[in-house]
XYZ file of C-alpha atoms in Angstrom:
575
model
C -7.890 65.433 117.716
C -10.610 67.017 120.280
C -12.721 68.618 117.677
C -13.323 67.181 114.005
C -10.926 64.118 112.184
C -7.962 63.883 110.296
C -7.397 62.107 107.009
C -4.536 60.129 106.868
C -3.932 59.735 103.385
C -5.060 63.687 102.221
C -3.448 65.056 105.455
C -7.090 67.171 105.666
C -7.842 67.698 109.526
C -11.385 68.695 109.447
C -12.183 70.462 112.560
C -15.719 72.120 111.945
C -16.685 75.063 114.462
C -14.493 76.601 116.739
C -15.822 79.244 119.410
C -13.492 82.100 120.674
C -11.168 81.285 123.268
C -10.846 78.073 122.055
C -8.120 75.863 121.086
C -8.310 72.598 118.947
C -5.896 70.122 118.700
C -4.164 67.290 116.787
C -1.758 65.210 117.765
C 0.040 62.718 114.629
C 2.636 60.130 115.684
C 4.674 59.422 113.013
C 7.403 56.883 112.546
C 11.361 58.025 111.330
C 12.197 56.367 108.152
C 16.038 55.922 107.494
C 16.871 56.873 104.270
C 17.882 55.382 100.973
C 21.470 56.199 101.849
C 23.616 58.242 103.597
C 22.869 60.798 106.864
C 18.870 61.139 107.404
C 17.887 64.800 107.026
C 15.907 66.800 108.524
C 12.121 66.797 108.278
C 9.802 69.922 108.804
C 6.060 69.402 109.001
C 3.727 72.196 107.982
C 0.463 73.031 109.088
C -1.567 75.516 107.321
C -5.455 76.816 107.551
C -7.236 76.302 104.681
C -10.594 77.684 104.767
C -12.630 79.081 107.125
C -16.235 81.032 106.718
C -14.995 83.523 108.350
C -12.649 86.372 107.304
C -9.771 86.599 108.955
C -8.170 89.673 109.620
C -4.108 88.151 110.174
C -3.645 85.213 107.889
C 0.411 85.164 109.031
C -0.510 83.146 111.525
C -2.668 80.622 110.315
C 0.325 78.270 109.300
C 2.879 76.834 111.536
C 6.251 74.279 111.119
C 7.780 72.112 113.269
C 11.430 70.685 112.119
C 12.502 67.050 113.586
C 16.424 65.986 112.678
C 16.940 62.023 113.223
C 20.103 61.257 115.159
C 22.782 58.764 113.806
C 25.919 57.251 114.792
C 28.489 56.152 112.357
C 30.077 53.205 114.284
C 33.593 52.201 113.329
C 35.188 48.986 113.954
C 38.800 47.755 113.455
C 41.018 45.104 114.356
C 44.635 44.376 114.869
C 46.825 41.504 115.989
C 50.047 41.781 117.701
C 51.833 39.071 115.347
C 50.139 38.282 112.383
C 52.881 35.245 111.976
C 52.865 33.573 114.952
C 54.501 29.872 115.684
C 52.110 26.878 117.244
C 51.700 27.601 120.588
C 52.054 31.173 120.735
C 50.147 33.600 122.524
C 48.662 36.655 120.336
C 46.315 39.507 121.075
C 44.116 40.990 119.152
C 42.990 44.498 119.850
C 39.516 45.682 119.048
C 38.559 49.434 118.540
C 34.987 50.727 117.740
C 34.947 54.661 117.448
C 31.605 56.395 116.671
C 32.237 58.804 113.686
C 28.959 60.163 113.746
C 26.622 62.970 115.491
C 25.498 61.529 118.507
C 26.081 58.455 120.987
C 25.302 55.566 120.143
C 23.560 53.197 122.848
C 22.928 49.296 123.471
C 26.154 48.931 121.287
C 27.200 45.175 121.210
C 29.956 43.531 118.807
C 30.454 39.970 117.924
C 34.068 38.509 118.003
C 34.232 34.623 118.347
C 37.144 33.304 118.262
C 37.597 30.964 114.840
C 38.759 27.569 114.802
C 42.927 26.908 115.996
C 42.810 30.058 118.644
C 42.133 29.259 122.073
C 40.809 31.979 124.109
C 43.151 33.299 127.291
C 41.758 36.506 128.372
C 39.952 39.732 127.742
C 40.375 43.099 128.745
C 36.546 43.736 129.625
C 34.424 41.226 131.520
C 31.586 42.517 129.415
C 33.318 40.078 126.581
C 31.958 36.408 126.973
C 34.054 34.228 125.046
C 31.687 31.428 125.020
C 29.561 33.660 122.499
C 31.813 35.891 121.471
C 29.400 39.028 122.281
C 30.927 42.295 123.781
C 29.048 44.131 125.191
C 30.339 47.214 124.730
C 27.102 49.616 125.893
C 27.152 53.372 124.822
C 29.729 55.044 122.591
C 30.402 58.855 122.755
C 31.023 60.684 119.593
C 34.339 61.496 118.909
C 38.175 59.541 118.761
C 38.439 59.864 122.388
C 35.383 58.432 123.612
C 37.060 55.146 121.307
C 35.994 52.227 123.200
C 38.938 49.124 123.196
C 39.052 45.488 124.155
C 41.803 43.138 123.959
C 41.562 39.244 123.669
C 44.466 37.287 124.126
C 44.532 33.437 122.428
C 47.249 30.675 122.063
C 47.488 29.627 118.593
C 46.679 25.696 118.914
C 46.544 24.927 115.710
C 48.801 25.677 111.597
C 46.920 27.485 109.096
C 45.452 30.948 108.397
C 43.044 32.055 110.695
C 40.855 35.489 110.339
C 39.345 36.531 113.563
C 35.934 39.056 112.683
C 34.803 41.714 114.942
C 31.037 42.963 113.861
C 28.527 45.469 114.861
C 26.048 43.043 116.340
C 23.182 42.841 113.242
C 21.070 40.617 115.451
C 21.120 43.397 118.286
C 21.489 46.650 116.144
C 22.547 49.915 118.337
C 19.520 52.325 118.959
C 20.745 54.868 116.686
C 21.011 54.965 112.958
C 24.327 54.410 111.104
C 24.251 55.526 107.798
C 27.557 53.565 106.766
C 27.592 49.875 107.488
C 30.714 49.485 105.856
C 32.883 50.067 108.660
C 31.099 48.157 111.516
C 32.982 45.156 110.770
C 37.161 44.711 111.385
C 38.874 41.533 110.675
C 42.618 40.441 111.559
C 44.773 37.449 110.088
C 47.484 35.431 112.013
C 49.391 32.578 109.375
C 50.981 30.526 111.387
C 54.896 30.098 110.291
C 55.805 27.005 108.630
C 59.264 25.128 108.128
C 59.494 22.162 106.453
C 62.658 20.486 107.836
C 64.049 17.934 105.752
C 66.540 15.608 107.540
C 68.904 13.039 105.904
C 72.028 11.312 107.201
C 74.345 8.939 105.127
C 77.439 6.858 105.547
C 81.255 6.954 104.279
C 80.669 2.845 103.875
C 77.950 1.146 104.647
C 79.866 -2.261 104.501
C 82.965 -1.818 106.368
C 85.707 -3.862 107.837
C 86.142 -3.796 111.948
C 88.877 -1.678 112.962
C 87.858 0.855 110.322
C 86.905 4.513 110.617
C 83.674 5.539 108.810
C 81.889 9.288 108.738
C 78.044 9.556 109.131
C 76.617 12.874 107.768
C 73.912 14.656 109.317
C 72.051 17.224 106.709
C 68.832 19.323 107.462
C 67.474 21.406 104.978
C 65.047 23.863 105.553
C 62.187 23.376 102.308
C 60.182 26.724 103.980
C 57.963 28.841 103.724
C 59.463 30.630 106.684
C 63.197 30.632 108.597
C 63.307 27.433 110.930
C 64.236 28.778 114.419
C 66.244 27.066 118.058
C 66.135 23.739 115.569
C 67.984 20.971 117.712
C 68.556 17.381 116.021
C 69.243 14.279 118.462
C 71.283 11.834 116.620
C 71.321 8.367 118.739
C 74.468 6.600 118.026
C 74.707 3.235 118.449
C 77.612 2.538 120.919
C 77.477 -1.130 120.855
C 79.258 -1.245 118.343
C 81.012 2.239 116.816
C 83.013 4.310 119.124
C 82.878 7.676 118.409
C 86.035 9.731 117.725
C 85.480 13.021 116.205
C 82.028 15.376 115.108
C 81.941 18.821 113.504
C 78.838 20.518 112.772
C 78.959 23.080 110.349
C 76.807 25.609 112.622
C 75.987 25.373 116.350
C 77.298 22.566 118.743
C 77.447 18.911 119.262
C 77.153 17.437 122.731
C 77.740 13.658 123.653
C 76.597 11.346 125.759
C 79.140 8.631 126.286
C 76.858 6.282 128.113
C 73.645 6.896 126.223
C 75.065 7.299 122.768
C 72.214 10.222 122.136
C 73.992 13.300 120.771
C 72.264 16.672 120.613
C 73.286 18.889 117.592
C 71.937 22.234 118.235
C 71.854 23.912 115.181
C 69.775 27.144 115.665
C 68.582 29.341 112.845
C 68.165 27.712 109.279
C 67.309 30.040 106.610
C 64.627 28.619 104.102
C 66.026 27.304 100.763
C 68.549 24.643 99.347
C 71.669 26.843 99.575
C 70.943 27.018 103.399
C 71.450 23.397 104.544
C 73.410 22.506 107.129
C 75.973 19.361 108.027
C 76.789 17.196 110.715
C 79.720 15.359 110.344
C 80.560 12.614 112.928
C 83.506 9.823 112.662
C 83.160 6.183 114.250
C 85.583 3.542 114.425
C 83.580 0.109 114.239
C 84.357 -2.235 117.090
C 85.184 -5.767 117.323
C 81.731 -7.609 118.336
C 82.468 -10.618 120.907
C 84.884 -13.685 120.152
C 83.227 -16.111 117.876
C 80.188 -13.938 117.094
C 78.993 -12.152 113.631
C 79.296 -8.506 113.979
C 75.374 -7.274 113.369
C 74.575 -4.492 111.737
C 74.340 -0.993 113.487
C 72.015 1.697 112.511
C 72.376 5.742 112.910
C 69.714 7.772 113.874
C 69.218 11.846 113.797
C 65.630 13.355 113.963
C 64.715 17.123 114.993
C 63.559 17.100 118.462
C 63.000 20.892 118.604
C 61.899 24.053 116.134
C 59.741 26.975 117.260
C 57.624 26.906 113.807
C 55.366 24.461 112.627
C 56.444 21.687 110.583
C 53.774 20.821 107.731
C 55.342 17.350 106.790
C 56.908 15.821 110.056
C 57.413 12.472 108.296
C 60.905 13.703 106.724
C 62.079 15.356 109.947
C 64.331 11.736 110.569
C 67.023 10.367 108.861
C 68.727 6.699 109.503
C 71.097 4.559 107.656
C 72.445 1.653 108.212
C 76.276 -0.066 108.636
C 76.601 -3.641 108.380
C 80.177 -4.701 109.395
C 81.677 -7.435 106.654
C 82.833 -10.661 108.331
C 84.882 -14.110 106.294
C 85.290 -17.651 108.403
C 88.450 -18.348 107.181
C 89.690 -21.754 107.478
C 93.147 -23.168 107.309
C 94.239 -26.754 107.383
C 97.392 -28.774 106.941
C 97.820 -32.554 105.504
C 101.056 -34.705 104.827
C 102.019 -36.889 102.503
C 104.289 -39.065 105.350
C 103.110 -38.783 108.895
C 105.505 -40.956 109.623
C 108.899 -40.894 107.144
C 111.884 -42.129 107.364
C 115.282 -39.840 108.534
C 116.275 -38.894 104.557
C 112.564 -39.433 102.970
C 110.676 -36.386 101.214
C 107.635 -35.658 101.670
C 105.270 -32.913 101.339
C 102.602 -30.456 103.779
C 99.962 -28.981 101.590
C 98.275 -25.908 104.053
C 95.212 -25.341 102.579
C 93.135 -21.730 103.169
C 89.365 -21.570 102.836
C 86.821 -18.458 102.961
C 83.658 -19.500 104.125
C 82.530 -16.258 105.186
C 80.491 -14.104 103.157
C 82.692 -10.974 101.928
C 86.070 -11.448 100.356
C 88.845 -11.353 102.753
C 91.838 -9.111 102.258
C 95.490 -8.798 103.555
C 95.416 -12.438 104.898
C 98.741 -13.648 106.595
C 99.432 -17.191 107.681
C 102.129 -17.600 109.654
C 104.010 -21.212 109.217
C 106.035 -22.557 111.727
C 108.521 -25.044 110.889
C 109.477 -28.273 113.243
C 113.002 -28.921 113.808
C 113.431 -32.605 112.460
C 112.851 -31.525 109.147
C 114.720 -29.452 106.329
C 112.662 -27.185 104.000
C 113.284 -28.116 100.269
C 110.792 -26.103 97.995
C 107.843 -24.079 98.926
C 105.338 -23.160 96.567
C 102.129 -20.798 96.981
C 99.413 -20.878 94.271
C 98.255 -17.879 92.430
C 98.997 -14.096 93.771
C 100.126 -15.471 97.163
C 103.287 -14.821 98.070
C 105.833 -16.980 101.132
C 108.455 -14.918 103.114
C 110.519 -16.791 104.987
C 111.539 -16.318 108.921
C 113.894 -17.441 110.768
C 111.342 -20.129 112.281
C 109.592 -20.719 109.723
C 107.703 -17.942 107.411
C 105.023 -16.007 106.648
C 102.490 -16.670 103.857
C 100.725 -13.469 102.483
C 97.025 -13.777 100.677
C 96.053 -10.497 98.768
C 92.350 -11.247 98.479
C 90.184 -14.446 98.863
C 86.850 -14.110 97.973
C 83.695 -16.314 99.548
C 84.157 -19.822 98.667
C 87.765 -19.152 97.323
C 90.759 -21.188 98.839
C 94.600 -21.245 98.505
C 97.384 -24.053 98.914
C 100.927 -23.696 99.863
C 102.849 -26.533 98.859
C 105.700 -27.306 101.218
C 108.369 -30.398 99.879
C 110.780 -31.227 103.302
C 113.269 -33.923 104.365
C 113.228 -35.605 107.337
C 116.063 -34.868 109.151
C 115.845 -36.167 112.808
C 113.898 -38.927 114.210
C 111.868 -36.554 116.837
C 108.444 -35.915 117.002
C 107.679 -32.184 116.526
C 104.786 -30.153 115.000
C 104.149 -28.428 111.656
C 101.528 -25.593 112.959
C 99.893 -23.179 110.665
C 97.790 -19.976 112.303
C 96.090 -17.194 110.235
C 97.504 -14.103 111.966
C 95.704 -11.130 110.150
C 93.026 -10.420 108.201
C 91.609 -7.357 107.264
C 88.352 -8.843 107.628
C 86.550 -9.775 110.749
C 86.895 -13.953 111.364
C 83.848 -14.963 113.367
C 84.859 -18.311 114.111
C 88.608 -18.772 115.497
C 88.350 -22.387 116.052
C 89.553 -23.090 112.401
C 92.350 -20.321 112.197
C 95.113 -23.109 113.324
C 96.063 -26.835 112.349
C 99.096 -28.320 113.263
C 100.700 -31.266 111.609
C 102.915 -34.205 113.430
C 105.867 -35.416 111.933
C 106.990 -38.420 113.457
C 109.956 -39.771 112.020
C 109.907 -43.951 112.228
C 112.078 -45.547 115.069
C 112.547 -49.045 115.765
C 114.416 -50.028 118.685
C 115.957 -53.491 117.960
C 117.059 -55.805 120.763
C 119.604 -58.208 120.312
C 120.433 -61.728 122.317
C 122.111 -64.234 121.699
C 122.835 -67.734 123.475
C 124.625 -71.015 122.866
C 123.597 -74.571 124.467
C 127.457 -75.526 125.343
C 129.247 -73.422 126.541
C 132.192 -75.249 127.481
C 132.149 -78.139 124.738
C 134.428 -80.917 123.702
C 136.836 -80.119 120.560
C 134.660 -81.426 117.415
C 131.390 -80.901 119.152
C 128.665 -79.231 117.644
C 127.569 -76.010 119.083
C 124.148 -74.281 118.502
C 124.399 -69.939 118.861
C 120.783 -68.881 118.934
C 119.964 -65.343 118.164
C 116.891 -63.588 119.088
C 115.829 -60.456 117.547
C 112.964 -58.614 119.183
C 111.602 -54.868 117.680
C 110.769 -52.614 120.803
C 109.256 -50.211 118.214
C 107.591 -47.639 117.874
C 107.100 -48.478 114.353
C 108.512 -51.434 112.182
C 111.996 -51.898 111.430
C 112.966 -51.776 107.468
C 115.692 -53.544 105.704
C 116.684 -55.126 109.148
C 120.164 -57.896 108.683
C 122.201 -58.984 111.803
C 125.912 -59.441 111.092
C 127.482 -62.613 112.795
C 130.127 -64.284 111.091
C 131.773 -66.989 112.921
C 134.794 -66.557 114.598
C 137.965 -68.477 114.387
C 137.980 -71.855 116.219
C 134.456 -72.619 114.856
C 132.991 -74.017 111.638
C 129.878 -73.235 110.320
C 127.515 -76.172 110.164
C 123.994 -75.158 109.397
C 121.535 -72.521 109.859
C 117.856 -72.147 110.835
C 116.041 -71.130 108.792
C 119.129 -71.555 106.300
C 118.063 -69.678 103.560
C 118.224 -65.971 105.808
C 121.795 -66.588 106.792
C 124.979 -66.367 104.436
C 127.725 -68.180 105.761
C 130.466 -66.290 104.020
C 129.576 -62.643 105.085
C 127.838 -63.587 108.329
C 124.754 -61.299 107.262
C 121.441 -62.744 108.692
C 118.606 -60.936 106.385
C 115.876 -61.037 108.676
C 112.603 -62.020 107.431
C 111.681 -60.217 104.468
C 113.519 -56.849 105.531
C 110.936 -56.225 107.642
C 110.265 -56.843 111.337
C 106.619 -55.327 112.854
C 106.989 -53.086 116.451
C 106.709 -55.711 118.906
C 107.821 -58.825 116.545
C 110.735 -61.423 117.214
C 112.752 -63.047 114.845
C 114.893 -65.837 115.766
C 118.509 -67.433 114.190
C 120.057 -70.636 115.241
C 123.744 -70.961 113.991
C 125.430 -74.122 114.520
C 129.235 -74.841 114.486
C 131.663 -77.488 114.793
C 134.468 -77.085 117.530
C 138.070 -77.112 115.825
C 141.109 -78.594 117.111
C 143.732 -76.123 117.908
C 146.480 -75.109 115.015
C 149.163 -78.018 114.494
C 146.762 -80.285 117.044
C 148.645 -79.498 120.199
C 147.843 -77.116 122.504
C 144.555 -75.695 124.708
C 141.625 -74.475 123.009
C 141.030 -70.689 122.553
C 137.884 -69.341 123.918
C 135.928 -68.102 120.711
C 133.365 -65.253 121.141
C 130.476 -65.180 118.770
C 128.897 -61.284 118.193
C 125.798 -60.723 115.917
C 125.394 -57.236 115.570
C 121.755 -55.694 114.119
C 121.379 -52.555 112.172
C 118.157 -51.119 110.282
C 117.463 -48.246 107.595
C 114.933 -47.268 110.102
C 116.357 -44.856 113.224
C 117.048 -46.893 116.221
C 116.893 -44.621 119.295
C 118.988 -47.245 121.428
C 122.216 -49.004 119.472
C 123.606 -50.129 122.571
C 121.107 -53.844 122.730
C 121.686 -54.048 119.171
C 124.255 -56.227 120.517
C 124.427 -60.063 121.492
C 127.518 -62.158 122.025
C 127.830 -65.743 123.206
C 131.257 -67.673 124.075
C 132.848 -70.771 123.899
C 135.821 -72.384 125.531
C-alpha cells in the first residue's frame, strides 16, 4: 500500500489522510486454493469504505468487487490393447488416449507408462515416449474430444502370465492446471497370455514281440487347456534299425516320413481343449530280423510336440516313448545212438533231443529229420504234445511250445539195413521265435554199419607127394577190417584122396564138417588167424591106377558184412 497498512488477519487497510486528487492503493497477492472437491468456483473480493471524517456526498461508490474463476482441466486417460490373449512371442500394441474433459488446456502434461515385467518394448508412436522411463511427454492438451492426444507402444510378449500395463497422469510432475477428478487420469490394459497344456502319450500293440511280427504304436495328444492348442506338429522318431514301417493314419492332419532318418512329422493342427478332443496317431511296424547270431535289442518309439503357437505351462508331458523288446530262444537240438556202429539186422535207437536255452518260450518249432538210407525206420515216438509227420525222406517233427529251460526227445527205434556209412541229420527249420545262435540248430548222426573184409590163403608144403605121405594145408586168415569180424568159421573139409590126420590148434577144427571156428568167434580189424590141416595121401580105389589130383578149398564167412567175398577164398592142390 502507498499510504497507511493493511491487516492481514482483520482485512482492515488503514489508510489515514487522503488529499483531493489523490489516489491510494493496495495491492494483496493471494494464493488459489483448490477445493475440497469437485470444480473450484469462482471467488469475488470486495472492497468497501468504512469510515471516513468526512461526509460523503455518493456512498455508491465507495465499494468495489473484483471476481477471479480458477481454471481446471479434467484429464482423461485410457488404455487399450490390440489382443488381450496373445501367444509367447507375439507382438501387441497398446494404444494410449488422454482427452481433457475440462474448461481449459491443460499444460506440462506428462504420463507414465512403463512397460511391466514379460513385454519387451518395440516401438512408439511419439519420440516424446522414452521407454527406458516410461514418461510421455505428452505437453499441452486442448479441451475437447478432438484435441485427444494418442500414443501407441508396440511390445513382444516374452514371457506366460497376466500382465497389466498402467498409463498415469504423472503425480510426480502434476499438469499446471487443476483437475478436479483424479479418477480418470489413470488407464490400465491386460494381455493373458494363452496357455495349452499338451499332453502326449504313445503306447504299443506288444511290447514283447516275436521278429517277423507286425505291431501298432499309438500316438495320443490331448489338449488339458486353458485355451485351443494351435499349428501343433508332433515328430515321432522311429527307430529304423530295427522296425520297418508299413502303414500310419492319423486321425486329423498328415503324416510325413523320412525313410532314411526314421523322424516322422505328424502335423496335427488345431486341438480343441478338453478330454473328448484328443487326437491319434496310429503307425504299424513289422520288427526286423537283427544280424545272424546276434540278440535282437530292444527298440524304443519316440513322439514329442515340436511346434504350438500357445504357451505350454507344463512342457515335461509334451513327450511320449515306449519301448519294444523283441523275444529271442537258443534252441538247441542234438542227436545220440545207441549203435554207432551195428550190425546189418541189429536195432538200435536215435534219441534227438530239443533244448530252449533262450529266455522266452518258443512256439511253432519244426525239426525236420532226415533219414539215411542203410537203415529202416521201426517206431518213432515224440514225448508230450509233440507230434512226427512223416516225409518221404524222412519227416517232420512239430513242437507246440517249449518254454526256457524246457526240452523234448523223439525216440527213433531203426534196423540196419545196409552196410554203408550215411548220416542221421536233424535241423530246426522254424520257429516262431527269433534263434540267436544257429550253430546248435543241426546235429547229424553216423551210422556205420560193421564190415570186415576177410582174406583167405591157403598153402600146402608138398605139392606133388608120394601116395601115403603126409601133407600139411596151412590156412591163413587175415581181417582187412574196418571193424572186427563176429562169429567168423572157415569151411574146409577134406577132399577125397586125403585123410585127415591132425589139426593145429586141434580143438578149432572139426574133422567131420570141415568147419574151422576161428578163435573165439572173433577176429580184431587187422588180426590173422592161422590153421594147419594135415592129411595122409591115399592109394587110388582097388590099388591100381594114377593118383587123382585132390583140391583142398577153405571157404570163410562172418555174421559181420564183408564188402569183398571174392578173397574169402583159398585153395591148395595135390597130385
Amino acid at each position: 500500500a502507498n499510504f497507511g497498512s493493511y491487516d492481514q488477519a482483520t482485512g482492515v487497510w488503514t489508510i489515514g489522510s487522503v488529499n483531493v486528487g489523490v489516489a491510494a492503493t493496495l495491492v494483496i497477492q493471494a494464493e488459489v486454493l483448490a477445493p475440497a472437491s469437485g470444480i473450484p468456483p469462482a471467488q469475488t473480493n470486495t472492497a468497501s469504505i468504512q469510515t471516513a471524517d468526512q461526509y460523503d456526498p455518493d456512498p455508491n461508490n465507495n465499494s468495489a468487487t473484483a471476481t477471479e474463476t480458477p481454471q481446471y482441466a479434467d484429464l482423461q486417460v485410457t488404455k487399450t490393447v490390440s489382443n488381450p490373449a496373445p501367444n509367447v512371442g507375439a507382438d501387441v500394441v497398446f494404444t494410449i488416449l488422454v482427452e481433457n474433459l475440462g474448461a481449459d488446456a491443460a499444460t506440462n502434461v506428462s504420463v507414465d507408462d512403463l512397460l511391466p515385467a514379460g513385454l519387451s518394448f518395440v516401438s512408439a508412436s511419439s519420440q516424446a515416449y522414452d521407454p527406458g522411463t516410461g514418461v510421455w511427454s505428452v505437453g499441452t492438451v486442448d479441451v475437447g474430444a478432438a484435441n485427444t492426444e494418442v500414443l501407441t507402444i508396440t511390445a513382444t510378449v516374452v514371457a506366460s502370465g497376466s500382465f497389466t500395463n498402467e498409463a498415469e497422469v504423472s503425480t510426480t510432475s502434476p499438469p499446471d492446471q487443476y483437475d478436479p477428478d483424479l479418477t480418470n487420469n489413470k488407464g490400465s490394459a491386460t494381455v493373458i497370455t494363452r496357455e495349452a497344456d499338451l499332453f502326449v502319450t504313445k503306447t504299443v500293440s506288444n511290447d514283447k514281440p516275436n521278429v517277423g511280427d507286425l505291431i501298432t504304436f499309438t500316438v495320443t495328444v490331448r489338449n488339458d487347456g486353458p485355451d485351443t492348442a494351435n499349428n501343433v506338429e508332433i515328430k515321432d522318431y522311429f527307430p529304423i534299425a530295427g522296425l520297418k514301417l508299413v502303414t500310419s493314419n492319423p486321425s486329423q492332419g498328415t503324416f510325413t516320413f523320412d525313410t532314411a532318418t526314421g523322424t516322422g512329422v505328424w502335423t496335427v493342427g488345431t486341438i480343441d481343449a478338453g478330454v473328448t478332443e484328443q487326437q491319434t496317431l496310429t503307425i504299424e511296424a513289422r520288427v526286423l530280423p537283427p544280424a545272424t547270431d546276434t540278440i535282437p535289442p530292444s527298440q524304443t518309439n519316440v513322439a514329442e510336440v515340436t511346434k504350438v503357437d500357445e504357451h505350454d505351462p507344463n512342457p515335461l508331458n509334451n513327450r511320449g516313448q515306449v519301448s519294444e523288446t523283441p523275444q529271442y530262444a537258443d534252441l538247441a537240438v542234438t542227436k545220440v545212438t545207441t549203435n554207432v556202429q551195428p550190425n546189418v539186422g541189429d536195432i538200435f535207437t536215435y534219441t534227438v533231443t530239443l533244448q530252449n536255452l533262450g529266455t522266452a518260450t518258443a512256439t511253432n518249432v519244426q525239426v525236420t529229420e532226415a533219414f539215411p538210407n542203410n537203415i529202416s525206420v521201426q517206431k518213432i515216438t515224440p514225448t508230450g504234445q509233440t507230434r512226427f509227420s512223416p516225409t518221404a525222406t524222412g519227416g517232420i517233427w512239430s513242437i507246440p511250445s517249449i518254454a526256457p529251460g524246457g526240452s523234448e526227445v523223439l525216440v527213433i527205434v531203426a534196423e540196419a539195413t545196409s552196410a554203408s556209412v550215411a548220416y542221421n541229420t536233424v535241423r530246426i527249420k522254424h520257429s516262431d521265435v527269433w534263434d540267436p545262435v544257429s550253430g546248435n540248430n543241426q546235429d547229424r548222426t553216423p551210422t556205420d554199419p560193421q564190415q570186415a573184409d576177410l582174406f583167405l590163403t591157403k598153402t600146402v608144403d608138398t605139392a606133388r607127394p608120394e601116395v601115403n605121405d603126409q601133407v600139411t594145408f596151412t590156412l591163413t586168415l587175415e581181417n582187412l577190417g574196418p571193424t572186427a569180424a563176429q562169429n567168423v568159421t572157415v569151411t574146409d573139409l577134406l577132399p577125397a584122396g586125403l585123410d585127415f590126420v591132425s589139426a593145429n590148434p586141434a580143438s578149432e577144427y572139426n574133422d567131420n564138417s570141415g568147419v574151422w571156428t576161428v578163435g573165439n568167434g572173433t577176429l580184431a580189424a587187422s588180426a590173422t588167424e592161422t590153421l594147419t590141416i594135415t592129411a595122409k595121401v591115399l592109394e587110388p580105389v582097388g590099388g591100381t591106377g594114377p593118383v587123382s589130383a585132390s583140391t583142398n578149398t577153405g571157404t570163410a564167412s562172418s555174421t559181420t558184412v564183408d564188402p569183398n567175398p571174392a578173397n574169402n577164398i583159398g585153395t591148395a592142390t595135390v597130385t
